[in-house]
Amino acid sequence: SQQGEEDPQALSIQEGENATMNCSYKTSINNLQWYRQNSGRGLVHLILIRSNEREKHSGRLRVTLDTSKKSSSLLITASRAADTASYFCATDVGGSNYKLTFGKGTLLTVNP
Amino acid sequence: EPEVTQTPSHQVTQMGQEVILRCVPISNHLYFYWYRQILGQKVEFLVSFYNNEISEKSEIFDDQFSVERPDGSNFTLKIRSTKLEDSAMYFCASSEFGPWDYGYTFGSGTRLTVV
């Protein structure tokens, strides 16, 4: 798989349920970031987790990072219809690199 | 909340024409970026810009592309001679300290359609 691959590609849940999205990557990273994109709109930064961190919380979001497995997960608890969007992971390899590498994203649909 | 502003939101241009996409990054940010997203595909890195010069560019960013920070507020992406395959959503982003510690703030994008 390529750097930053999310699964599933699409996820449909009911309001109130939890949503879990996964991301795998290939190379060593400095940090991993999650972004949300509403249809046809810009990317919104949700959370950043550094390579020396294992878990991070922000409101209803919980991100884990397992550098040994080169994987991350994003958990959205108590989902709402407004959480319907595409979610992307993006990796930064650090050093002199000034770019993020994005995955293809998971399309989350939360049904009311 | 500070925003990155992009104009226009949608531009249609003839193949072979030059286009300039404009961005106003957040005022105290020092690092600027352009990304693009072809419909249904990944968000792809184009170029990063710091201290008035390109820090890094991708293979996509060939001689047809250029960036400029003509004054203290604007950051532009120019495509000299557009091709059909340049049709995409173009996102400008900025960050205060670089990508390694903080996330980026993205603009809402410019949808470029080349006909």
PDB file of C-alpha atoms in Angstrom:
ATOM      1  CA  SER A   1       0.000   0.000   0.000  1.00  0.00           C
ATOM      2  CA  GLN A   2       1.056   3.577  -0.459  1.00  0.00           C
ATOM      3  CA  GLN A   3       2.009   6.022   2.269  1.00  0.00           C
ATOM      4  CA  GLY A   4      -1.163   6.951   4.118  1.00  0.00           C
ATOM      5  CA  GLU A   5      -3.829   4.443   3.190  1.00  0.00           C
ATOM      6  CA  GLU A   6      -7.122   4.561   5.034  1.00  0.00           C
ATOM      7  CA  ASP A   7      -9.628   1.842   5.522  1.00  0.00           C
ATOM      8  CA  PRO A   8     -12.430   1.359   5.189  1.00  0.00           C
ATOM      9  CA  GLN A   9     -12.967   3.419   2.054  1.00  0.00           C
ATOM     10  CA  ALA A  10     -16.538   4.060   3.128  1.00  0.00           C
ATOM     11  CA  LEU A  11     -18.341   3.681   6.422  1.00  0.00           C
ATOM     12  CA  SER A  12     -22.028   4.172   7.143  1.00  0.00           C
ATOM     13  CA  ILE A  13     -23.292   4.274  10.719  1.00  0.00           C
ATOM     14  CA  GLN A  14     -26.236   5.497  12.745  1.00  0.00           C
ATOM     15  CA  GLU A  15     -26.136   8.657  14.800  1.00  0.00           C
ATOM     16  CA  GLY A  16     -24.845   7.957  18.289  1.00  0.00           C
ATOM     17  CA  GLU A  17     -22.619   5.081  17.212  1.00  0.00           C
ATOM     18  CA  ASN A  18     -18.843   5.209  17.231  1.00  0.00           C
ATOM     19  CA  ALA A  19     -16.859   5.376  14.002  1.00  0.00           C
ATOM     20  CA  THR A  20     -13.362   3.961  13.645  1.00  0.00           C
ATOM     21  CA  MET A  21     -11.129   4.662  10.687  1.00  0.00           C
ATOM     22  CA  ASN A  22      -7.685   3.235  10.161  1.00  0.00           C
ATOM     23  CA  CYS A  23      -4.606   4.465   8.379  1.00  0.00           C
ATOM     24  CA  SER A  24      -1.480   2.579   7.419  1.00  0.00           C
ATOM     25  CA  TYR A  25       1.756   3.996   6.122  1.00  0.00           C
ATOM     26  CA  LYS A  26       5.081   2.681   4.906  1.00  0.00           C
ATOM     27  CA  THR A  27       7.950   4.932   5.949  1.00  0.00           C
ATOM     28  CA  SER A  28       9.050   6.319   9.284  1.00  0.00           C
ATOM     29  CA  ILE A  29       7.211   9.469  10.212  1.00  0.00           C
ATOM     30  CA  ASN A  30       7.660  12.562  12.317  1.00  0.00           C
ATOM     31  CA  ASN A  31       3.952  12.968  12.866  1.00  0.00           C
ATOM     32  CA  LEU A  32       0.614  11.860  11.529  1.00  0.00           C
ATOM     33  CA  GLN A  33      -2.321  14.182  11.076  1.00  0.00           C
ATOM     34  CA  TRP A  34      -6.035  13.657  10.492  1.00  0.00           C
ATOM     35  CA  TYR A  35      -8.117  16.005   8.389  1.00  0.00           C
ATOM     36  CA  ARG A  36     -11.810  16.235   7.594  1.00  0.00           C
ATOM     37  CA  GLN A  37     -13.253  17.363   4.300  1.00  0.00           C
ATOM     38  CA  ASN A  38     -16.899  18.126   3.822  1.00  0.00           C
ATOM     39  CA  SER A  39     -18.107  17.551   0.284  1.00  0.00           C
ATOM     40  CA  GLY A  40     -16.501  20.021  -2.091  1.00  0.00           C
ATOM     41  CA  ARG A  41     -14.944  22.022   0.705  1.00  0.00           C
ATOM     42  CA  GLY A  42     -11.496  22.581   2.171  1.00  0.00           C
ATOM     43  CA  LEU A  43      -9.578  20.379   4.555  1.00  0.00           C
ATOM     44  CA  VAL A  44      -9.956  20.958   8.260  1.00  0.00           C
ATOM     45  CA  HIS A  45      -7.169  19.908  10.585  1.00  0.00           C
ATOM     46  CA  LEU A  46      -8.495  17.685  13.355  1.00  0.00           C
ATOM     47  CA  ILE A  47      -5.581  16.342  15.317  1.00  0.00           C
ATOM     48  CA  LEU A  48      -1.834  15.736  15.098  1.00  0.00           C
ATOM     49  CA  ILE A  49      -0.029  12.908  16.835  1.00  0.00           C
ATOM     50  CA  ARG A  50       3.745  12.828  17.036  1.00  0.00           C
ATOM     51  CA  SER A  51       5.792   9.715  16.492  1.00  0.00           C
ATOM     52  CA  ASN A  52       6.648   9.487  20.190  1.00  0.00           C
ATOM     53  CA  GLU A  53       2.989   9.618  21.225  1.00  0.00           C
ATOM     54  CA  ARG A  54       0.678   6.643  21.369  1.00  0.00           C
ATOM     55  CA  GLU A  55      -2.706   8.193  21.962  1.00  0.00           C
ATOM     56  CA  LYS A  56      -4.271  11.596  21.812  1.00  0.00           C
ATOM     57  CA  HIS A  57      -7.736  12.954  22.541  1.00  0.00           C
ATOM     58  CA  SER A  58      -9.588  15.999  21.350  1.00  0.00           C
ATOM     59  CA  GLY A  59     -13.237  16.262  22.295  1.00  0.00           C
ATOM     60  CA  ARG A  60     -15.015  13.272  20.750  1.00  0.00           C
ATOM     61  CA  LEU A  61     -11.907  12.300  18.781  1.00  0.00           C
ATOM     62  CA  ARG A  62      -9.383   9.728  19.858  1.00  0.00           C
ATOM     63  CA  VAL A  63      -6.314   8.968  17.785  1.00  0.00           C
ATOM     64  CA  THR A  64      -3.881   6.155  18.342  1.00  0.00           C
ATOM     65  CA  LEU A  65      -0.534   5.588  16.731  1.00  0.00           C
ATOM     66  CA  ASP A  66       1.390   2.342  16.559  1.00  0.00           C
ATOM     67  CA  THR A  67       4.741   3.045  14.952  1.00  0.00           C
ATOM     68  CA  SER A  68       5.773  -0.600  15.122  1.00  0.00           C
ATOM     69  CA  LYS A  69       2.826  -1.492  12.898  1.00  0.00           C
ATOM     70  CA  LYS A  70       2.964   1.796  11.013  1.00  0.00           C
ATOM     71  CA  SER A  71      -0.688   2.385  11.619  1.00  0.00           C
ATOM     72  CA  SER A  72      -3.055   4.872  13.198  1.00  0.00           C
ATOM     73  CA  SER A  73      -6.719   4.902  14.013  1.00  0.00           C
ATOM     74  CA  LEU A  74      -9.226   7.696  14.406  1.00  0.00           C
ATOM     75  CA  LEU A  75     -12.204   7.057  16.647  1.00  0.00           C
ATOM     76  CA  ILE A  76     -15.170   9.409  16.642  1.00  0.00           C
ATOM     77  CA  THR A  77     -17.436   8.709  19.578  1.00  0.00           C
ATOM     78  CA  ALA A  78     -21.161   9.415  19.744  1.00  0.00           C
ATOM     79  CA  SER A  79     -21.281  10.381  16.088  1.00  0.00           C
ATOM     80  CA  ARG A  80     -23.593  13.059  14.763  1.00  0.00           C
ATOM     81  CA  ALA A  81     -25.044  13.671  11.316  1.00  0.00           C
ATOM     82  CA  ALA A  82     -22.723  16.693  11.089  1.00  0.00           C
ATOM     83  CA  ASP A  83     -19.732  14.330  11.248  1.00  0.00           C
ATOM     84  CA  THR A  84     -20.603  13.139   7.745  1.00  0.00           C
ATOM     85  CA  ALA A  85     -17.486  13.900   5.703  1.00  0.00           C
ATOM     86  CA  SER A  86     -14.354  12.365   4.236  1.00  0.00           C
ATOM     87  CA  TYR A  87     -11.533  11.774   6.677  1.00  0.00           C
ATOM     88  CA  PHE A  88      -7.914  11.706   5.595  1.00  0.00           C
ATOM     89  CA  CYS A  89      -4.728  10.797   7.331  1.00  0.00           C
ATOM     90  CA  ALA A  90      -1.585  12.615   6.289  1.00  0.00           C
ATOM     91  CA  THR A  91       1.974  11.814   7.206  1.00  0.00           C
ATOM     92  CA  ASP A  92       4.944  14.082   7.689  1.00  0.00           C
ATOM     93  CA  VAL A  93       8.337  12.399   7.491  1.00  0.00           C
ATOM     94  CA  GLY A  94      10.139  15.329   9.080  1.00  0.00           C
ATOM     95  CA  GLY A  95      13.680  16.415   8.466  1.00  0.00           C
ATOM     96  CA  SER A  96      14.048  18.804   5.582  1.00  0.00           C
ATOM     97  CA  ASN A  97      10.769  17.688   4.046  1.00  0.00           C
ATOM     98  CA  TYR A  98       8.078  20.307   3.902  1.00  0.00           C
ATOM     99  CA  LYS A  99       5.117  18.287   2.753  1.00  0.00           C
ATOM    100  CA  LEU A 100       2.326  16.035   3.864  1.00  0.00           C
ATOM    101  CA  THR A 101       1.421  12.824   2.088  1.00  0.00           C
ATOM    102  CA  PHE A 102      -2.295  12.148   2.144  1.00  0.00           C
ATOM    103  CA  GLY A 103      -4.217   8.918   1.902  1.00  0.00           C
ATOM    104  CA  LYS A 104      -7.315   8.391  -0.216  1.00  0.00           C
ATOM    105  CA  GLY A 105      -9.623   8.917   2.705  1.00  0.00           C
ATOM    106  CA  THR A 106     -12.596   7.286   4.356  1.00  0.00           C
ATOM    107  CA  LEU A 107     -16.052   8.567   3.481  1.00  0.00           C
ATOM    108  CA  LEU A 108     -18.078   8.533   6.681  1.00  0.00           C
ATOM    109  CA  THR A 109     -21.851   8.788   6.484  1.00  0.00           C
ATOM    110  CA  VAL A 110     -23.732   9.249   9.729  1.00  0.00           C
ATOM    111  CA  ASN A 111     -27.427   8.577   9.309  1.00  0.00           C
ATOM    112  CA  PRO A 112     -29.845  10.482  11.546  1.00  0.00           C
TER     113      PRO A 112
ATOM    114  CA  GLU B   1     -10.729  31.939  13.954  1.00  0.00           C
ATOM    115  CA  PRO B   2      -8.117  33.017  11.364  1.00  0.00           C
ATOM    116  CA  GLU B   3      -8.702  31.669   7.877  1.00  0.00           C
ATOM    117  CA  VAL B   4      -6.812  31.048   4.677  1.00  0.00           C
ATOM    118  CA  THR B   5      -8.711  32.759   1.892  1.00  0.00           C
ATOM    119  CA  GLN B   6      -8.626  31.568  -1.702  1.00  0.00           C
ATOM    120  CA  THR B   7      -9.973  33.282  -4.783  1.00  0.00           C
ATOM    121  CA  PRO B   8     -11.683  32.590  -7.052  1.00  0.00           C
ATOM    122  CA  SER B   9     -13.718  29.678  -5.724  1.00  0.00           C
ATOM    123  CA  HIS B  10     -14.247  28.388  -9.252  1.00  0.00           C
ATOM    124  CA  GLN B  11     -12.413  29.173 -12.475  1.00  0.00           C
ATOM    125  CA  VAL B  12     -13.047  27.893 -15.957  1.00  0.00           C
ATOM    126  CA  THR B  13     -10.315  28.387 -18.497  1.00  0.00           C
ATOM    127  CA  GLN B  14      -9.476  27.373 -22.045  1.00  0.00           C
ATOM    128  CA  MET B  15      -6.704  24.871 -22.575  1.00  0.00           C
ATOM    129  CA  GLY B  16      -3.426  26.680 -23.162  1.00  0.00           C
ATOM    130  CA  GLN B  17      -4.431  29.757 -21.194  1.00  0.00           C
ATOM    131  CA  GLU B  18      -2.580  31.039 -18.149  1.00  0.00           C
ATOM    132  CA  VAL B  19      -4.321  31.059 -14.794  1.00  0.00           C
ATOM    133  CA  ILE B  20      -3.375  32.596 -11.480  1.00  0.00           C
ATOM    134  CA  LEU B  21      -4.853  31.204  -8.311  1.00  0.00           C
ATOM    135  CA  ARG B  22      -4.729  33.501  -5.337  1.00  0.00           C
ATOM    136  CA  CYS B  23      -4.398  32.853  -1.648  1.00  0.00           C
ATOM    137  CA  VAL B  24      -4.184  34.990   1.441  1.00  0.00           C
ATOM    138  CA  PRO B  25      -2.520  32.925   4.181  1.00  0.00           C
ATOM    139  CA  ILE B  26      -2.924  33.592   7.878  1.00  0.00           C
ATOM    140  CA  SER B  27      -0.983  36.724   8.674  1.00  0.00           C
ATOM    141  CA  ASN B  28       1.571  35.376  11.181  1.00  0.00           C
ATOM    142  CA  HIS B  29       2.195  32.146   9.307  1.00  0.00           C
ATOM    143  CA  LEU B  30       5.583  31.652   7.689  1.00  0.00           C
ATOM    144  CA  TYR B  31       5.167  28.474   5.635  1.00  0.00           C
ATOM    145  CA  PHE B  32       2.932  28.282   2.604  1.00  0.00           C
ATOM    146  CA  TYR B  33       1.817  25.379   0.470  1.00  0.00           C
ATOM    147  CA  TRP B  34      -0.184  24.418  -2.565  1.00  0.00           C
ATOM    148  CA  TYR B  35      -1.891  21.072  -2.872  1.00  0.00           C
ATOM    149  CA  ARG B  36      -4.331  19.777  -5.450  1.00  0.00           C
ATOM    150  CA  GLN B  37      -7.032  17.148  -5.546  1.00  0.00           C
ATOM    151  CA  ILE B  38      -8.214  15.702  -8.814  1.00  0.00           C
ATOM    152  CA  LEU B  39     -11.829  14.599  -8.503  1.00  0.00           C
ATOM    153  CA  GLY B  40     -12.046  11.314  -6.631  1.00  0.00           C
ATOM    154  CA  GLN B  41      -8.326  11.107  -6.006  1.00  0.00           C
ATOM    155  CA  LYS B  42      -5.874  11.834  -3.223  1.00  0.00           C
ATOM    156  CA  VAL B  43      -4.807  15.262  -2.124  1.00  0.00           C
ATOM    157  CA  GLU B  44      -1.386  15.741  -3.719  1.00  0.00           C
ATOM    158  CA  PHE B  45       1.450  17.992  -2.654  1.00  0.00           C
ATOM    159  CA  LEU B  46       2.601  20.541  -5.205  1.00  0.00           C
ATOM    160  CA  VAL B  47       4.972  22.978  -3.529  1.00  0.00           C
ATOM    161  CA  SER B  48       6.038  24.502  -0.247  1.00  0.00           C
ATOM    162  CA  PHE B  49       7.379  28.012   0.198  1.00  0.00           C
ATOM    163  CA  TYR B  50       9.321  29.567   3.037  1.00  0.00           C
ATOM    164  CA  ASN B  51      11.446  32.648   3.395  1.00  0.00           C
ATOM    165  CA  ASN B  52      10.569  33.776  -0.128  1.00  0.00           C
ATOM    166  CA  GLU B  53      11.753  30.660  -1.838  1.00  0.00           C
ATOM    167  CA  ILE B  54      10.534  27.200  -2.737  1.00  0.00           C
ATOM    168  CA  SER B  55      11.415  24.714  -0.009  1.00  0.00           C
ATOM    169  CA  GLU B  56      10.240  21.620  -1.796  1.00  0.00           C
ATOM    170  CA  LYS B  57       8.287  20.747  -4.903  1.00  0.00           C
ATOM    171  CA  SER B  58       6.772  17.599  -6.299  1.00  0.00           C
ATOM    172  CA  GLU B  59       7.185  16.036  -9.721  1.00  0.00           C
ATOM    173  CA  ILE B  60       3.836  17.541 -10.653  1.00  0.00           C
ATOM    174  CA  PHE B  61       5.246  21.032 -10.159  1.00  0.00           C
ATOM    175  CA  ASP B  62       7.011  21.333 -13.494  1.00  0.00           C
ATOM    176  CA  ASP B  63       8.060  24.392 -15.476  1.00  0.00           C
ATOM    177  CA  GLN B  64       4.431  25.231 -16.185  1.00  0.00           C
ATOM    178  CA  PHE B  65       3.898  26.038 -12.516  1.00  0.00           C
ATOM    179  CA  SER B  66       5.263  28.910 -10.485  1.00  0.00           C
ATOM    180  CA  VAL B  67       4.549  30.467  -7.124  1.00  0.00           C
ATOM    181  CA  GLU B  68       5.008  33.954  -5.879  1.00  0.00           C
ATOM    182  CA  ARG B  69       4.506  36.010  -2.776  1.00  0.00           C
ATOM    183  CA  PRO B  70       4.223  39.406  -4.440  1.00  0.00           C
ATOM    184  CA  ASP B  71       3.536  41.326  -1.232  1.00  0.00           C
ATOM    185  CA  GLY B  72       3.217  40.644   2.480  1.00  0.00           C
ATOM    186  CA  SER B  73      -0.174  39.027   2.244  1.00  0.00           C
ATOM    187  CA  ASN B  74      -0.786  37.203  -1.042  1.00  0.00           C
ATOM    188  CA  PHE B  75       0.548  33.863  -2.220  1.00  0.00           C
ATOM    189  CA  THR B  76      -0.163  32.900  -5.809  1.00  0.00           C
ATOM    190  CA  LEU B  77       0.052  29.817  -7.970  1.00  0.00           C
ATOM    191  CA  LYS B  78       0.431  30.382 -11.700  1.00  0.00           C
ATOM    192  CA  ILE B  79      -0.097  27.772 -14.361  1.00  0.00           C
ATOM    193  CA  ARG B  80       1.356  29.114 -17.584  1.00  0.00           C
ATOM    194  CA  SER B  81      -0.339  26.965 -20.197  1.00  0.00           C
ATOM    195  CA  THR B  82      -3.148  24.902 -18.752  1.00  0.00           C
ATOM    196  CA  LYS B  83      -3.838  21.339 -19.824  1.00  0.00           C
ATOM    197  CA  LEU B  84      -7.025  19.336 -19.449  1.00  0.00           C
ATOM    198  CA  GLU B  85      -5.347  17.248 -16.752  1.00  0.00           C
ATOM    199  CA  ASP B  86      -4.782  20.363 -14.639  1.00  0.00           C
ATOM    200  CA  SER B  87      -8.495  20.324 -13.848  1.00  0.00           C
ATOM    201  CA  ALA B  88      -8.636  19.844 -10.090  1.00  0.00           C
ATOM    202  CA  MET B  89      -9.363  21.488  -6.785  1.00  0.00           C
ATOM    203  CA  TYR B  90      -6.350  23.539  -5.719  1.00  0.00           C
ATOM    204  CA  PHE B  91      -5.821  24.124  -2.025  1.00  0.00           C
ATOM    205  CA  CYS B  92      -3.595  26.694  -0.452  1.00  0.00           C
ATOM    206  CA  ALA B  93      -2.411  26.080   3.102  1.00  0.00           C
ATOM    207  CA  SER B  94      -0.246  27.831   5.641  1.00  0.00           C
ATOM    208  CA  SER B  95       1.402  26.941   8.914  1.00  0.00           C
ATOM    209  CA  GLU B  96       3.156  28.956  11.555  1.00  0.00           C
ATOM    210  CA  PHE B  97       6.070  26.697  12.378  1.00  0.00           C
ATOM    211  CA  GLY B  98       6.251  24.190   9.570  1.00  0.00           C
ATOM    212  CA  PRO B  99       4.616  20.791   9.151  1.00  0.00           C
ATOM    213  CA  TRP B 100       6.499  18.956  11.820  1.00  0.00           C
ATOM    214  CA  ASP B 101       4.806  20.214  14.927  1.00  0.00           C
ATOM    215  CA  TYR B 102       1.504  21.697  13.962  1.00  0.00           C
ATOM    216  CA  GLY B 103      -1.183  21.054  11.440  1.00  0.00           C
ATOM    217  CA  TYR B 104      -1.865  23.220   8.481  1.00  0.00           C
ATOM    218  CA  THR B 105      -4.734  25.583   7.913  1.00  0.00           C
ATOM    219  CA  PHE B 106      -6.204  24.980   4.491  1.00  0.00           C
ATOM    220  CA  GLY B 107      -8.291  27.318   2.391  1.00  0.00           C
ATOM    221  CA  SER B 108     -11.605  26.267   0.873  1.00  0.00           C
ATOM    222  CA  GLY B 109      -9.988  25.704  -2.481  1.00  0.00           C
ATOM    223  CA  THR B 110     -10.272  26.883  -6.061  1.00  0.00           C
ATOM    224  CA  ARG B 111     -11.958  24.499  -8.444  1.00  0.00           C
ATOM    225  CA  LEU B 112     -10.124  24.833 -11.753  1.00  0.00           C
ATOM    226  CA  THR B 113     -11.850  23.480 -14.830  1.00  0.00           C
ATOM    227  CA  VAL B 114      -9.837  23.404 -18.047  1.00  0.00           C
ATOM    228  CA  VAL B 115     -11.950  23.013 -21.199  1.00  0.00           C
TER     229      VAL B 115
END
